[in-house]
């Protein structure tokens, strides 16, 4: 009898999980990805409190608001983030700005967490290193351009390293910035982005954004950025 | 002629615990001060140096070659206006002609509060929520980054800073909590009434 009850219990729990995950897949086309490391893993460069609020509150809000915006448009729910963001004119007008902001926020932050690692820092190697040297002159010059971009973006936004769309300039890299949660998809494939919204650094660096931009190099996950560079067309 | 950072109209700890002294140290002492310094450096030895901040804001709005001047002039102006629009033990409700006008144009004081809250909460990214007079009608608006009603021929009466630096040390991501506190216990309605009266003078 005990065994039967146990089995019944396990059966019910499994059904519950299936039901829950099934319901979840229908109700929420997009999910908040887990952080690939603990909140304090990037200390002292990025503090645990910042990471926790940034991921669990800010990123989570973008995902929730995106799902909410898509609720009444099932056809939009099957699109990927890049499909939504690259073709905003095909998104119904009444949710266009919500999708631009929240799909952008979800896309940008998803790229952001995995661009960092507690074992980050140093310099890229191989083909990415060659492309950086070719496009900027040297790794140091690339860093200067990236920091200058991040410092000069007025208000909320992002600074990016983008692999320019192939065609006349295959493999060329450029530094660009975007306001708010806009993703730089029209220029090519973003392979590295740093968040310069104040929520990304204010608890630790206050008004000193340039200091944050400099410290951030210590956590950049270059093997992942190399992988993205190779995968981008 | 260099523009000077105006003195804060109260002590840096005067708005505690609604807005901390630490926030004012950075917000007034660093951010506002930096906009003033940047503005002075950008207009030094140029014809803009002899203009008032309001004139600079109107002249440089939408001029791609003067974005830096506009941003710093407008932010210098916006912050001074923001400090004056709040006070320790603020909040409550306006009285007199301003109160009548709010009821006439919004329906009720509560309807104004709802509109102002909504504007502040939905300004995506850095920016400001405003109560303005637009062609004689009171309106609630929101602007991004440094943008300012003066550039749009409106008369500002009250502003709320929703750049994250205005509230992040005290409220983190909870912007709606900051907005509620701002409306319920910080607004200096005497200042707003003064601006309203001046607009009609």
Tab-separated table of C-alpha atoms in Angstrom:
chain	number	residue	atom	x	y	z
A	1	UNK	CA	0.000	0.000	0.000
A	2	UNK	CA	2.860	2.317	0.952
A	3	UNK	CA	4.590	1.548	-2.330
A	4	UNK	CA	1.383	2.172	-4.225
A	5	UNK	CA	0.901	5.539	-2.528
A	6	UNK	CA	4.511	6.447	-3.277
A	7	UNK	CA	4.090	5.528	-6.894
A	8	UNK	CA	0.824	7.435	-7.063
A	9	UNK	CA	2.490	10.453	-5.481
A	10	UNK	CA	5.393	10.367	-7.964
A	11	UNK	CA	2.939	9.888	-10.827
A	12	UNK	CA	0.918	12.920	-9.722
A	13	UNK	CA	4.031	15.063	-9.262
A	14	UNK	CA	5.202	14.124	-12.765
A	15	UNK	CA	1.788	14.946	-14.225
A	16	UNK	CA	1.905	18.251	-12.390
A	17	UNK	CA	5.308	19.083	-13.867
A	18	UNK	CA	4.192	18.112	-17.357
A	19	UNK	CA	1.024	20.147	-16.986
A	20	UNK	CA	2.861	23.102	-15.567
A	21	UNK	CA	5.608	23.111	-18.176
A	22	UNK	CA	3.037	22.535	-20.906
A	23	UNK	CA	0.946	25.445	-19.695
A	24	UNK	CA	4.058	27.565	-19.385
A	25	UNK	CA	5.153	26.894	-22.944
A	26	UNK	CA	1.806	28.099	-24.233
A	27	UNK	CA	1.475	31.116	-21.973
A	28	UNK	CA	5.043	32.385	-22.233
A	29	UNK	CA	6.805	32.189	-25.578
A	30	UNK	CA	9.941	33.640	-24.012
A	31	UNK	CA	11.696	32.599	-20.809
A	32	UNK	CA	14.286	34.273	-18.629
A	33	UNK	CA	17.551	32.348	-19.080
A	34	UNK	CA	19.439	31.411	-15.920
A	35	UNK	CA	22.634	33.287	-15.186
A	36	UNK	CA	25.492	30.983	-16.264
A	37	UNK	CA	27.311	31.657	-12.954
A	38	UNK	CA	26.469	32.789	-9.414
A	39	UNK	CA	25.526	36.389	-8.570
A	40	UNK	CA	28.885	37.038	-6.921
A	41	UNK	CA	30.995	35.310	-9.589
A	42	UNK	CA	32.047	38.560	-11.275
A	43	UNK	CA	33.132	40.294	-8.041
A	44	UNK	CA	34.869	42.647	-7.539
A	45	UNK	CA	34.264	44.033	-11.025
A	46	UNK	CA	30.484	43.645	-10.880
A	47	UNK	CA	28.934	43.216	-7.439
A	48	UNK	CA	26.451	40.484	-6.492
A	49	UNK	CA	23.641	42.922	-5.646
A	50	UNK	CA	23.869	44.544	-9.074
A	51	UNK	CA	23.866	41.152	-10.793
A	52	UNK	CA	20.873	39.930	-8.809
A	53	UNK	CA	18.703	43.001	-9.470
A	54	UNK	CA	19.904	43.316	-13.050
A	55	UNK	CA	19.069	39.713	-13.931
A	56	UNK	CA	16.160	38.870	-11.601
A	57	UNK	CA	14.355	42.213	-11.866
A	58	UNK	CA	15.353	44.189	-14.963
A	59	UNK	CA	15.870	41.294	-17.385
A	60	UNK	CA	12.892	39.422	-15.936
A	61	UNK	CA	10.696	42.500	-16.473
A	62	UNK	CA	11.675	42.672	-20.158
A	63	UNK	CA	10.739	39.008	-20.604
A	64	UNK	CA	7.423	39.407	-18.766
A	65	UNK	CA	6.507	42.579	-20.618
A	66	UNK	CA	7.399	40.993	-23.959
A	67	UNK	CA	5.211	37.972	-23.247
A	68	UNK	CA	2.407	40.275	-22.136
A	69	UNK	CA	2.685	42.361	-25.310
A	70	UNK	CA	2.528	39.214	-27.486
A	71	UNK	CA	-0.421	37.681	-25.604
A	72	UNK	CA	-3.109	38.673	-28.099
A	73	UNK	CA	-1.018	37.997	-31.208
A	74	UNK	CA	-0.323	34.229	-31.402
A	75	UNK	CA	1.288	34.576	-34.836
A	76	UNK	CA	3.973	36.830	-33.380
A	77	UNK	CA	4.763	34.304	-30.634
A	78	UNK	CA	6.431	31.844	-33.004
A	79	UNK	CA	9.008	34.365	-34.148
A	80	UNK	CA	12.534	34.469	-32.773
A	81	UNK	CA	13.842	37.569	-31.064
A	82	UNK	CA	15.921	38.503	-34.112
A	83	UNK	CA	12.924	37.975	-36.411
A	84	UNK	CA	10.856	40.316	-34.244
A	85	UNK	CA	13.572	42.947	-33.909
A	86	UNK	CA	14.757	42.905	-37.520
A	87	UNK	CA	11.207	43.325	-38.859
A	88	UNK	CA	9.490	45.656	-36.430
A	89	UNK	CA	7.353	47.007	-39.270
A	90	UNK	CA	5.694	43.570	-39.397
A	91	UNK	CA	4.767	43.726	-35.718
A	92	UNK	CA	1.234	45.080	-35.030
A	93	UNK	CA	1.434	48.788	-34.424
A	94	UNK	CA	-0.176	48.795	-30.989
A	95	UNK	CA	2.578	46.552	-29.571
A	96	UNK	CA	5.469	47.724	-31.766
A	97	UNK	CA	7.181	49.945	-29.247
A	98	UNK	CA	6.630	47.418	-26.431
A	99	UNK	CA	8.224	44.724	-28.625
A	100	UNK	CA	11.081	46.992	-29.676
A	101	UNK	CA	11.884	47.805	-26.040
A	102	UNK	CA	11.228	44.451	-24.410
A	103	UNK	CA	12.360	42.022	-27.112
A	104	UNK	CA	15.410	44.292	-27.378
A	105	UNK	CA	15.927	44.158	-23.633
A	106	UNK	CA	15.599	40.358	-23.621
A	107	UNK	CA	17.932	39.912	-26.606
A	108	UNK	CA	20.584	42.334	-25.358
A	109	UNK	CA	20.682	40.979	-21.822
A	110	UNK	CA	20.774	37.355	-22.996
A	111	UNK	CA	23.871	38.231	-25.037
A	112	UNK	CA	25.302	40.183	-22.107
A	113	UNK	CA	25.346	37.453	-19.420
A	114	UNK	CA	27.078	34.927	-21.655
A	115	UNK	CA	29.598	37.519	-22.863
A	116	UNK	CA	30.955	37.546	-19.332
A	117	UNK	CA	32.646	34.899	-17.220
A	118	UNK	CA	34.384	34.715	-13.850
A	119	UNK	CA	37.329	33.349	-15.843
A	120	UNK	CA	37.122	36.237	-18.297
A	121	UNK	CA	39.557	38.951	-19.232
A	122	UNK	CA	42.767	38.848	-21.233
A	123	UNK	CA	42.693	39.128	-24.987
A	124	UNK	CA	41.069	37.273	-27.846
A	125	UNK	CA	43.145	34.902	-29.932
A	126	UNK	CA	43.004	33.379	-33.411
A	127	UNK	CA	40.758	34.731	-36.138
A	128	UNK	CA	38.921	37.179	-33.880
A	129	UNK	CA	42.235	38.704	-32.731
A	130	UNK	CA	43.288	39.040	-36.375
A	131	UNK	CA	39.993	40.692	-37.320
A	132	UNK	CA	40.254	43.135	-34.405
A	133	UNK	CA	43.794	44.091	-35.406
A	134	UNK	CA	42.742	44.490	-39.009
A	135	UNK	CA	39.680	46.613	-38.200
A	136	UNK	CA	41.061	48.787	-35.376
A	137	UNK	CA	44.872	48.615	-35.682
A	138	UNK	CA	45.360	46.848	-32.358
A	139	UNK	CA	43.470	45.358	-29.422
A	140	UNK	CA	44.246	48.498	-27.367
A	141	UNK	CA	42.812	50.744	-30.061
A	142	UNK	CA	39.662	48.607	-30.162
A	143	UNK	CA	39.353	48.938	-26.376
A	144	UNK	CA	39.718	52.719	-26.631
A	145	UNK	CA	37.019	52.944	-29.301
A	146	UNK	CA	34.678	50.703	-27.280
A	147	UNK	CA	35.201	52.665	-24.049
A	148	UNK	CA	34.767	55.992	-25.856
A	149	UNK	CA	31.533	54.722	-27.426
A	150	UNK	CA	30.191	53.581	-24.076
A	151	UNK	CA	31.134	56.839	-22.350
A	152	UNK	CA	29.586	59.031	-25.027
A	153	UNK	CA	26.227	57.247	-25.317
A	154	UNK	CA	24.011	59.877	-23.659
A	155	UNK	CA	21.399	58.367	-21.337
A	156	UNK	CA	20.481	54.683	-21.367
A	157	UNK	CA	21.933	52.365	-23.980
A	158	UNK	CA	24.569	49.928	-25.127
A	159	UNK	CA	27.994	49.906	-26.752
A	160	UNK	CA	28.650	47.121	-29.236
A	161	UNK	CA	31.255	45.263	-31.222
A	162	UNK	CA	29.459	44.294	-34.416
A	163	UNK	CA	30.542	41.966	-37.211
A	164	UNK	CA	29.470	43.909	-40.289
A	165	UNK	CA	27.121	42.113	-42.680
A	166	UNK	CA	29.070	40.240	-45.316
A	167	UNK	CA	29.120	41.628	-48.813
A	168	UNK	CA	31.638	44.263	-49.650
A	169	UNK	CA	33.284	44.150	-46.214
A	170	UNK	CA	33.321	40.505	-45.080
A	171	UNK	CA	34.600	39.965	-41.560
A	172	UNK	CA	34.992	43.659	-40.779
A	173	UNK	CA	34.311	44.671	-37.183
A	174	UNK	CA	32.943	48.006	-36.021
A	175	UNK	CA	32.096	49.692	-32.719
A	176	UNK	CA	28.658	51.252	-32.476
A	177	UNK	CA	26.214	52.366	-29.791
A	178	UNK	CA	22.425	52.128	-29.495
A	179	UNK	CA	19.976	54.021	-27.286
A	180	UNK	CA	17.799	52.317	-24.662
A	181	UNK	CA	17.251	48.646	-25.634
A	182	UNK	CA	17.715	48.933	-29.383
A	183	UNK	CA	19.800	46.077	-30.799
A	184	UNK	CA	22.279	46.902	-33.594
A	185	UNK	CA	20.888	44.258	-35.955
A	186	UNK	CA	20.672	46.476	-39.027
A	187	UNK	CA	24.448	46.899	-39.004
A	188	UNK	CA	25.344	43.230	-38.717
A	189	UNK	CA	25.751	40.694	-35.944
A	190	UNK	CA	26.481	42.001	-32.464
A	191	UNK	CA	29.144	39.755	-30.948
A	192	UNK	CA	29.908	41.765	-27.796
A	193	UNK	CA	27.862	44.396	-25.978
A	194	UNK	CA	28.248	46.293	-22.747
A	195	UNK	CA	25.221	47.682	-20.945
A	196	UNK	CA	25.606	51.369	-20.084
A	197	UNK	CA	22.186	51.855	-18.523
A	198	UNK	CA	22.873	53.253	-15.063
A	199	UNK	CA	21.282	50.142	-13.507
A	200	UNK	CA	24.249	48.136	-14.847
A	201	UNK	CA	26.800	49.972	-12.718
A	202	UNK	CA	25.290	52.623	-10.437
A	203	UNK	CA	25.310	50.693	-7.128
A	204	UNK	CA	29.073	50.167	-7.389
A	205	UNK	CA	30.444	52.847	-9.725
A	206	UNK	CA	27.857	55.646	-9.200
A	207	UNK	CA	28.394	58.382	-11.812
A	208	UNK	CA	31.783	56.940	-12.865
A	209	UNK	CA	30.740	55.138	-16.035
A	210	UNK	CA	34.257	55.256	-17.583
A	211	UNK	CA	35.617	53.355	-14.567
A	212	UNK	CA	32.988	50.646	-15.062
A	213	UNK	CA	33.796	50.419	-18.777
A	214	UNK	CA	37.484	49.860	-17.942
A	215	UNK	CA	36.833	47.295	-15.195
A	216	UNK	CA	34.482	45.353	-17.457
A	217	UNK	CA	37.360	44.026	-19.603
A	218	UNK	CA	38.273	41.789	-16.640
A	219	UNK	CA	35.137	39.718	-17.118
A	220	UNK	CA	34.824	39.517	-20.920
A	221	UNK	CA	34.462	35.922	-22.042
A	222	UNK	CA	36.654	35.977	-25.174
A	223	UNK	CA	36.256	32.278	-26.093
A	224	UNK	CA	32.483	32.876	-26.321
A	225	UNK	CA	33.002	36.055	-28.379
A	226	UNK	CA	35.317	34.117	-30.738
A	227	UNK	CA	32.619	31.482	-31.116
A	228	UNK	CA	30.068	34.166	-32.021
A	229	UNK	CA	32.479	35.752	-34.478
A	230	UNK	CA	32.960	32.430	-36.246
A	231	UNK	CA	29.228	31.681	-36.276
A	232	UNK	CA	28.165	35.073	-37.669
A	233	UNK	CA	27.827	35.306	-41.425
B	1	UNK	CA	30.173	84.370	-18.889
B	2	UNK	CA	30.241	81.052	-17.092
B	3	UNK	CA	26.923	79.709	-15.817
B	4	UNK	CA	27.074	78.753	-12.147
B	5	UNK	CA	25.624	75.672	-10.487
B	6	UNK	CA	22.719	77.049	-8.420
B	7	UNK	CA	22.741	76.292	-4.706
B	8	UNK	CA	20.517	73.409	-3.651
B	9	UNK	CA	17.442	74.996	-1.969
B	10	UNK	CA	17.759	72.684	1.078
B	11	UNK	CA	20.302	70.562	2.901
B	12	UNK	CA	21.500	67.400	1.167
B	13	UNK	CA	19.999	65.307	3.970
B	14	UNK	CA	16.733	67.292	4.034
B	15	UNK	CA	14.778	64.838	1.883
B	16	UNK	CA	15.743	61.750	3.927
B	17	UNK	CA	14.501	59.042	3.945
B	18	UNK	CA	12.537	59.644	0.734
B	19	UNK	CA	15.660	60.656	-1.135
B	20	UNK	CA	18.922	59.945	0.635
B	21	UNK	CA	21.794	62.359	1.220
B	22	UNK	CA	23.952	59.930	-0.749
B	23	UNK	CA	21.670	60.269	-3.776
B	24	UNK	CA	21.794	64.073	-3.504
B	25	UNK	CA	25.591	63.988	-3.093
B	26	UNK	CA	25.865	62.283	-6.460
B	27	UNK	CA	22.818	63.660	-8.210
B	28	UNK	CA	23.460	67.313	-7.342
B	29	UNK	CA	27.172	67.210	-6.508
B	30	UNK	CA	28.286	65.081	-9.472
B	31	UNK	CA	25.637	64.740	-12.191
B	32	UNK	CA	24.161	68.245	-12.083
B	33	UNK	CA	27.604	69.766	-11.518
B	34	UNK	CA	29.011	67.847	-14.511
B	35	UNK	CA	26.250	69.126	-16.828
B	36	UNK	CA	27.065	72.695	-15.765
B	37	UNK	CA	30.814	72.190	-16.256
B	38	UNK	CA	30.333	70.498	-19.631
B	39	UNK	CA	27.955	73.241	-20.749
B	40	UNK	CA	30.429	75.988	-19.816
B	41	UNK	CA	33.283	74.196	-21.599
B	42	UNK	CA	31.210	73.702	-24.747
B	43	UNK	CA	29.982	77.317	-25.090
B	44	UNK	CA	33.193	79.043	-23.980
B	45	UNK	CA	34.286	81.614	-26.574
B	46	UNK	CA	31.211	80.966	-28.742
B	47	UNK	CA	28.193	83.242	-29.366
B	48	UNK	CA	26.072	80.865	-27.216
B	49	UNK	CA	28.026	81.944	-24.146
B	50	UNK	CA	26.058	85.194	-23.881
B	51	UNK	CA	22.620	83.529	-24.035
B	52	UNK	CA	20.475	82.323	-21.141
B	53	UNK	CA	20.049	78.569	-20.672
B	54	UNK	CA	16.472	78.867	-21.982
B	55	UNK	CA	17.686	80.634	-25.116
B	56	UNK	CA	20.425	78.046	-25.647
B	57	UNK	CA	17.857	75.241	-25.274
B	58	UNK	CA	15.584	76.823	-27.912
B	59	UNK	CA	18.441	77.710	-30.269
B	60	UNK	CA	20.225	74.351	-30.233
B	61	UNK	CA	17.183	72.032	-30.214
B	62	UNK	CA	17.269	69.675	-33.199
B	63	UNK	CA	20.630	71.037	-34.382
B	64	UNK	CA	22.710	67.920	-35.025
B	65	UNK	CA	25.945	69.866	-34.682
B	66	UNK	CA	24.943	71.159	-31.228
B	67	UNK	CA	23.663	67.980	-29.566
B	68	UNK	CA	26.249	68.182	-26.793
B	69	UNK	CA	25.400	71.807	-26.005
B	70	UNK	CA	21.670	71.063	-26.005
B	71	UNK	CA	22.030	68.005	-23.758
B	72	UNK	CA	24.138	69.802	-21.177
B	73	UNK	CA	22.180	73.076	-21.236
B	74	UNK	CA	18.864	71.242	-20.920
B	75	UNK	CA	20.139	68.936	-18.191
B	76	UNK	CA	21.541	71.928	-16.267
B	77	UNK	CA	18.111	73.594	-16.534
B	78	UNK	CA	16.064	70.431	-15.843
B	79	UNK	CA	17.911	69.626	-12.639
B	80	UNK	CA	17.539	73.130	-11.169
B	81	UNK	CA	13.836	72.979	-11.984
B	82	UNK	CA	13.604	69.521	-10.394
B	83	UNK	CA	15.273	70.638	-7.122
B	84	UNK	CA	12.909	73.605	-6.868
B	85	UNK	CA	9.848	71.481	-7.524
B	86	UNK	CA	10.410	69.325	-4.427
B	87	UNK	CA	10.937	70.071	-0.730
B	88	UNK	CA	11.095	68.353	2.650
B	89	UNK	CA	7.529	67.627	3.798
B	90	UNK	CA	6.142	68.322	0.365
B	91	UNK	CA	3.170	66.616	-1.202
B	92	UNK	CA	-0.439	67.277	-0.312
B	93	UNK	CA	-2.664	69.053	-2.777
B	94	UNK	CA	-2.473	72.387	-4.561
B	95	UNK	CA	-5.008	75.087	-3.713
B	96	UNK	CA	-6.473	78.165	-5.368
B	97	UNK	CA	-6.439	78.829	-9.129
B	98	UNK	CA	-3.935	76.011	-9.817
B	99	UNK	CA	-6.180	73.466	-8.082
B	100	UNK	CA	-9.170	74.733	-10.098
B	101	UNK	CA	-7.218	74.505	-13.336
B	102	UNK	CA	-6.083	70.935	-12.575
B	103	UNK	CA	-9.703	69.887	-12.009
B	104	UNK	CA	-10.792	71.737	-15.153
B	105	UNK	CA	-8.126	70.147	-17.404
B	106	UNK	CA	-7.718	66.658	-15.894
B	107	UNK	CA	-11.145	66.106	-14.314
B	108	UNK	CA	-9.760	65.720	-10.794
B	109	UNK	CA	-6.559	65.896	-8.810
B	110	UNK	CA	-6.485	62.090	-8.709
B	111	UNK	CA	-6.715	61.964	-12.489
B	112	UNK	CA	-3.692	64.266	-12.681
B	113	UNK	CA	-1.781	62.021	-10.273
B	114	UNK	CA	-2.616	58.941	-12.327
B	115	UNK	CA	-1.461	60.627	-15.540
B	116	UNK	CA	1.767	61.866	-13.949
B	117	UNK	CA	2.519	58.416	-12.484
B	118	UNK	CA	1.865	56.800	-15.833
B	119	UNK	CA	4.145	59.254	-17.656
B	120	UNK	CA	6.997	58.623	-15.238
B	121	UNK	CA	6.569	54.848	-15.257
B	122	UNK	CA	6.358	54.535	-19.040
B	123	UNK	CA	9.225	56.840	-20.021
B	124	UNK	CA	11.454	54.041	-21.342
B	125	UNK	CA	15.069	54.621	-20.353
B	126	UNK	CA	16.376	57.952	-19.136
B	127	UNK	CA	14.102	60.971	-19.090
B	128	UNK	CA	11.616	63.202	-17.349
B	129	UNK	CA	7.885	63.489	-16.585
B	130	UNK	CA	6.362	66.983	-16.741
B	131	UNK	CA	3.339	69.067	-15.884
B	132	UNK	CA	3.210	71.786	-18.539
B	133	UNK	CA	0.981	74.521	-19.865
B	134	UNK	CA	0.478	73.914	-23.552
B	135	UNK	CA	-1.415	76.738	-25.253
B	136	UNK	CA	-3.192	77.473	-22.018
B	137	UNK	CA	-4.077	73.860	-21.206
B	138	UNK	CA	-2.429	71.823	-18.463
B	139	UNK	CA	-0.897	68.617	-19.790
B	140	UNK	CA	1.241	65.794	-18.492
B	141	UNK	CA	4.097	64.854	-20.825
B	142	UNK	CA	7.287	62.816	-20.802
B	143	UNK	CA	10.591	63.450	-22.547
B	144	UNK	CA	13.636	61.274	-23.240
B	145	UNK	CA	17.150	61.987	-21.955
B	146	UNK	CA	17.629	65.789	-21.758
B	147	UNK	CA	14.628	66.892	-23.797
B	148	UNK	CA	12.681	69.769	-22.306
B	149	UNK	CA	9.229	71.381	-22.864
B	150	UNK	CA	10.789	74.806	-23.546
B	151	UNK	CA	12.054	73.369	-26.830
B	152	UNK	CA	8.443	72.515	-27.701
B	153	UNK	CA	6.948	75.929	-26.839
B	154	UNK	CA	5.349	74.608	-23.666
B	155	UNK	CA	5.658	76.184	-20.222
B	156	UNK	CA	7.001	73.710	-17.651
B	157	UNK	CA	5.446	73.875	-14.172
B	158	UNK	CA	6.823	70.713	-12.530
B	159	UNK	CA	9.242	67.932	-13.426
B	160	UNK	CA	10.202	64.507	-12.092
B	161	UNK	CA	13.576	63.020	-12.998
B	162	UNK	CA	13.271	59.344	-13.986
B	163	UNK	CA	16.894	58.808	-14.987
B	164	UNK	CA	17.955	55.809	-12.908
B	165	UNK	CA	20.561	57.921	-11.095
B	166	UNK	CA	17.678	59.893	-9.505
B	167	UNK	CA	16.416	56.898	-7.555
B	168	UNK	CA	18.614	53.832	-7.978
B	169	UNK	CA	20.545	54.095	-4.682
B	170	UNK	CA	17.277	54.405	-2.735
B	171	UNK	CA	14.769	52.397	-4.781
B	172	UNK	CA	16.867	50.288	-7.225
B	173	UNK	CA	14.572	48.976	-9.980
B	174	UNK	CA	11.424	50.057	-8.121
B	175	UNK	CA	10.746	53.236	-10.084
B	176	UNK	CA	6.996	53.161	-9.240
B	177	UNK	CA	7.843	53.400	-5.499
B	178	UNK	CA	10.014	56.445	-6.159
B	179	UNK	CA	7.238	57.998	-8.236
B	180	UNK	CA	4.627	57.426	-5.488
B	181	UNK	CA	6.916	58.999	-2.905
B	182	UNK	CA	7.635	61.924	-5.213
B	183	UNK	CA	3.946	62.650	-5.748
B	184	UNK	CA	2.675	61.968	-2.239
B	185	UNK	CA	5.376	63.601	-0.147
B	186	UNK	CA	7.912	65.608	-2.144
B	187	UNK	CA	6.153	67.925	-4.613
B	188	UNK	CA	6.475	71.601	-3.692
B	189	UNK	CA	3.041	72.827	-4.786
B	190	UNK	CA	3.896	76.423	-3.817
B	191	UNK	CA	6.598	76.405	-6.495
B	192	UNK	CA	4.217	74.938	-9.071
B	193	UNK	CA	1.557	77.539	-8.191
B	194	UNK	CA	4.165	80.291	-8.541
B	195	UNK	CA	5.124	79.083	-12.023
B	196	UNK	CA	1.448	78.792	-12.937
B	197	UNK	CA	0.750	82.359	-11.759
B	198	UNK	CA	3.809	83.689	-13.604
B	199	UNK	CA	2.633	82.037	-16.824
B	200	UNK	CA	-0.598	84.026	-16.602
B	201	UNK	CA	0.984	87.320	-15.599
